[in-house]
Amino acid sequence: MRAGGRGFKSRPVHYSLYGYGDEDLIVIKINEKEAFRTIDGSEVIEVIGLKSMGMRRLSIAIAKVRGHTRTLKHRHSFLEVYYIEKGKGIMHIEEEERLVCKGDFIVIPEGHLHYIENVEDDDLIIWCICVPAFTFEGTKLEEH
């Protein structure tokens, strides 16, 4: 870059306990994140959250539920929102159940028992947004 021109700064990213640091722009590359098996049995990549960034106010993760399987029944001490990116399933919240598919958002209130079943052969891909951020301590399994 020539003198006086705008260039990209290369500096390490630092996150505070609230997930905000001295960076103006934070870009997360999903393909650089590793998946792990979470407490409900789904395979998850945490994109933003406590584990990956120290973010306490919010977490966003991508969950994969394999074909013709389901997550374990569980509840959280935080609000959770699902966005179905791919597939079709049956969402169970307390005593209600509803068919959900690509493009649907599901609001799961704090403390409500829930799980989701994949009714297809292909993977069910779900974006999970939690407010405040997901924690294992804030998640209680109702079956093992």
mmCIF file of C-alpha atoms in Angstrom:
data_model
loop_
_atom_site.group_PDB
_atom_site.id
_atom_site.type_symbol
_atom_site.label_atom_id
_atom_site.label_comp_id
_atom_site.label_asym_id
_atom_site.label_seq_id
_atom_site.Cartn_x
_atom_site.Cartn_y
_atom_site.Cartn_z
ATOM 1 C CA MET A 1 0.000 0.000 0.000
ATOM 2 C CA ARG A 2 1.192 3.464 -0.691
ATOM 3 C CA ALA A 3 1.659 5.966 2.083
ATOM 4 C CA GLY A 4 -1.585 7.470 3.305
ATOM 5 C CA GLY A 5 -3.664 4.699 1.730
ATOM 6 C CA ARG A 6 -6.074 2.497 3.634
ATOM 7 C CA GLY A 7 -4.693 -0.920 4.387
ATOM 8 C CA PHE A 8 -5.672 -3.889 6.474
ATOM 9 C CA LYS A 9 -4.241 -4.101 9.943
ATOM 10 C CA SER A 10 -2.928 -7.411 11.131
ATOM 11 C CA ARG A 11 -3.329 -7.650 14.873
ATOM 12 C CA PRO A 12 -4.404 -10.397 17.241
ATOM 13 C CA VAL A 13 -8.035 -10.536 18.280
ATOM 14 C CA HIS A 14 -8.684 -10.043 22.004
ATOM 15 C CA TYR A 15 -12.089 -10.680 23.542
ATOM 16 C CA SER A 16 -13.367 -9.361 26.831
ATOM 17 C CA LEU A 17 -15.658 -11.363 29.096
ATOM 18 C CA TYR A 18 -18.575 -9.856 27.181
ATOM 19 C CA GLY A 19 -17.212 -10.837 23.811
ATOM 20 C CA TYR A 20 -16.203 -7.353 22.768
ATOM 21 C CA GLY A 21 -12.596 -6.413 22.480
ATOM 22 C CA ASP A 22 -10.585 -3.697 20.899
ATOM 23 C CA GLU A 23 -11.446 -4.980 17.414
ATOM 24 C CA ASP A 24 -13.780 -3.031 15.152
ATOM 25 C CA LEU A 25 -14.478 -6.031 12.939
ATOM 26 C CA ILE A 26 -14.461 -9.700 13.878
ATOM 27 C CA VAL A 27 -14.780 -12.293 11.115
ATOM 28 C CA ILE A 28 -15.315 -15.939 12.033
ATOM 29 C CA LYS A 29 -14.520 -18.670 9.515
ATOM 30 C CA ILE A 30 -16.820 -21.644 10.126
ATOM 31 C CA ASN A 31 -14.567 -24.013 8.195
ATOM 32 C CA GLU A 32 -11.780 -23.254 10.702
ATOM 33 C CA LYS A 33 -13.919 -24.382 13.666
ATOM 34 C CA GLU A 34 -14.003 -27.938 14.992
ATOM 35 C CA ALA A 35 -17.222 -29.817 15.680
ATOM 36 C CA PHE A 36 -17.893 -31.494 19.007
ATOM 37 C CA ARG A 37 -20.659 -33.687 20.419
ATOM 38 C CA THR A 38 -22.809 -31.691 22.797
ATOM 39 C CA ILE A 39 -24.809 -32.743 25.825
ATOM 40 C CA ASP A 40 -28.037 -33.337 23.829
ATOM 41 C CA GLY A 41 -26.296 -35.717 21.413
ATOM 42 C CA SER A 42 -26.066 -33.436 18.370
ATOM 43 C CA GLU A 43 -22.847 -32.552 16.587
ATOM 44 C CA VAL A 44 -22.144 -28.837 17.045
ATOM 45 C CA ILE A 45 -19.832 -26.137 15.762
ATOM 46 C CA GLU A 46 -19.883 -23.115 18.054
ATOM 47 C CA VAL A 47 -19.495 -20.065 15.852
ATOM 48 C CA ILE A 48 -19.856 -17.428 18.557
ATOM 49 C CA GLY A 49 -20.101 -18.095 22.265
ATOM 50 C CA LEU A 50 -18.538 -18.608 25.644
ATOM 51 C CA LYS A 51 -16.348 -21.561 24.660
ATOM 52 C CA SER A 52 -15.034 -20.062 21.414
ATOM 53 C CA MET A 53 -14.796 -16.348 22.211
ATOM 54 C CA GLY A 54 -15.652 -15.690 25.833
ATOM 55 C CA MET A 55 -18.994 -14.208 24.691
ATOM 56 C CA ARG A 56 -21.493 -14.361 27.570
ATOM 57 C CA ARG A 57 -24.436 -12.400 26.169
ATOM 58 C CA LEU A 58 -25.097 -14.570 23.113
ATOM 59 C CA SER A 59 -24.055 -17.779 21.425
ATOM 60 C CA ILE A 60 -24.594 -19.039 17.899
ATOM 61 C CA ALA A 61 -23.862 -22.610 16.877
ATOM 62 C CA ILE A 62 -24.593 -24.923 13.969
ATOM 63 C CA ALA A 63 -26.005 -28.283 15.032
ATOM 64 C CA LYS A 64 -26.262 -31.437 12.938
ATOM 65 C CA VAL A 65 -28.796 -34.143 13.762
ATOM 66 C CA ARG A 66 -28.119 -37.267 11.724
ATOM 67 C CA GLY A 67 -30.859 -38.901 9.642
ATOM 68 C CA HIS A 68 -33.647 -40.618 11.594
ATOM 69 C CA THR A 69 -32.156 -39.715 14.986
ATOM 70 C CA ARG A 70 -33.124 -37.154 17.608
ATOM 71 C CA THR A 71 -31.582 -35.076 20.314
ATOM 72 C CA LEU A 72 -32.036 -36.027 23.959
ATOM 73 C CA LYS A 73 -34.815 -34.379 25.967
ATOM 74 C CA HIS A 74 -33.370 -31.389 27.773
ATOM 75 C CA ARG A 75 -34.020 -27.872 29.055
ATOM 76 C CA HIS A 76 -31.926 -24.712 29.417
ATOM 77 C CA SER A 77 -31.673 -21.806 31.821
ATOM 78 C CA PHE A 78 -31.584 -19.480 28.791
ATOM 79 C CA LEU A 79 -33.700 -18.666 25.734
ATOM 80 C CA GLU A 80 -32.897 -20.685 22.627
ATOM 81 C CA VAL A 81 -33.921 -20.053 19.025
ATOM 82 C CA TYR A 82 -33.514 -22.619 16.241
ATOM 83 C CA TYR A 83 -33.318 -21.753 12.556
ATOM 84 C CA ILE A 84 -33.702 -24.770 10.262
ATOM 85 C CA GLU A 85 -31.146 -24.384 7.481
ATOM 86 C CA LYS A 86 -31.645 -27.812 5.914
ATOM 87 C CA GLY A 87 -33.971 -30.744 6.381
ATOM 88 C CA LYS A 88 -37.219 -31.574 8.086
ATOM 89 C CA GLY A 89 -38.019 -32.645 11.608
ATOM 90 C CA ILE A 90 -40.527 -32.759 14.413
ATOM 91 C CA MET A 91 -39.934 -30.173 17.134
ATOM 92 C CA HIS A 92 -41.128 -31.138 20.606
ATOM 93 C CA ILE A 93 -41.536 -28.438 23.270
ATOM 94 C CA GLU A 94 -43.202 -29.577 26.490
ATOM 95 C CA GLU A 95 -46.401 -31.386 25.345
ATOM 96 C CA GLU A 96 -46.542 -29.783 21.875
ATOM 97 C CA GLU A 97 -45.020 -31.075 18.663
ATOM 98 C CA ARG A 98 -44.889 -29.562 15.219
ATOM 99 C CA LEU A 99 -43.369 -30.429 11.844
ATOM 100 C CA VAL A 100 -40.568 -27.973 11.018
ATOM 101 C CA CYS A 101 -38.527 -27.539 7.857
ATOM 102 C CA LYS A 102 -35.995 -25.369 6.037
ATOM 103 C CA GLY A 103 -36.564 -21.680 6.719
ATOM 104 C CA ASP A 104 -38.460 -22.117 10.009
ATOM 105 C CA PHE A 105 -37.525 -20.346 13.235
ATOM 106 C CA ILE A 106 -38.461 -22.002 16.543
ATOM 107 C CA VAL A 107 -38.452 -20.105 19.844
ATOM 108 C CA ILE A 108 -37.741 -22.301 22.868
ATOM 109 C CA PRO A 109 -38.494 -20.438 26.101
ATOM 110 C CA GLU A 110 -36.122 -20.722 29.043
ATOM 111 C CA GLY A 111 -36.795 -23.818 31.157
ATOM 112 C CA HIS A 112 -38.999 -25.620 28.608
ATOM 113 C CA LEU A 113 -38.351 -29.325 27.963
ATOM 114 C CA HIS A 114 -37.533 -29.882 24.285
ATOM 115 C CA TYR A 115 -35.942 -32.074 21.642
ATOM 116 C CA ILE A 116 -36.006 -32.388 17.870
ATOM 117 C CA GLU A 117 -36.351 -35.473 15.674
ATOM 118 C CA ASN A 118 -34.908 -35.718 12.189
ATOM 119 C CA VAL A 119 -37.537 -37.430 10.002
ATOM 120 C CA GLU A 120 -35.376 -37.695 6.884
ATOM 121 C CA ASP A 121 -32.361 -39.705 5.692
ATOM 122 C CA ASP A 122 -30.172 -36.612 5.255
ATOM 123 C CA ASP A 123 -28.770 -34.522 8.098
ATOM 124 C CA LEU A 124 -30.953 -31.889 9.759
ATOM 125 C CA ILE A 125 -28.914 -28.659 10.010
ATOM 126 C CA ILE A 126 -29.978 -26.163 12.675
ATOM 127 C CA TRP A 127 -28.580 -22.769 13.675
ATOM 128 C CA CYS A 128 -28.936 -22.451 17.462
ATOM 129 C CA ILE A 129 -28.994 -18.981 18.991
ATOM 130 C CA CYS A 130 -28.903 -18.720 22.794
ATOM 131 C CA VAL A 131 -29.426 -15.642 24.962
ATOM 132 C CA PRO A 132 -27.466 -15.442 27.189
ATOM 133 C CA ALA A 133 -24.805 -17.765 25.779
ATOM 134 C CA PHE A 134 -25.107 -21.553 25.924
ATOM 135 C CA THR A 135 -23.476 -23.228 28.908
ATOM 136 C CA PHE A 136 -23.292 -26.883 29.869
ATOM 137 C CA GLU A 137 -24.149 -25.851 33.438
ATOM 138 C CA GLY A 138 -27.343 -24.190 32.183
ATOM 139 C CA THR A 139 -28.446 -27.345 30.370
ATOM 140 C CA LYS A 140 -30.244 -30.180 32.142
ATOM 141 C CA LEU A 141 -30.801 -33.545 30.465
ATOM 142 C CA GLU A 142 -34.091 -35.292 31.188
ATOM 143 C CA GLU A 143 -32.898 -38.626 29.732
ATOM 144 C CA HIS A 144 -29.549 -40.290 29.253
#
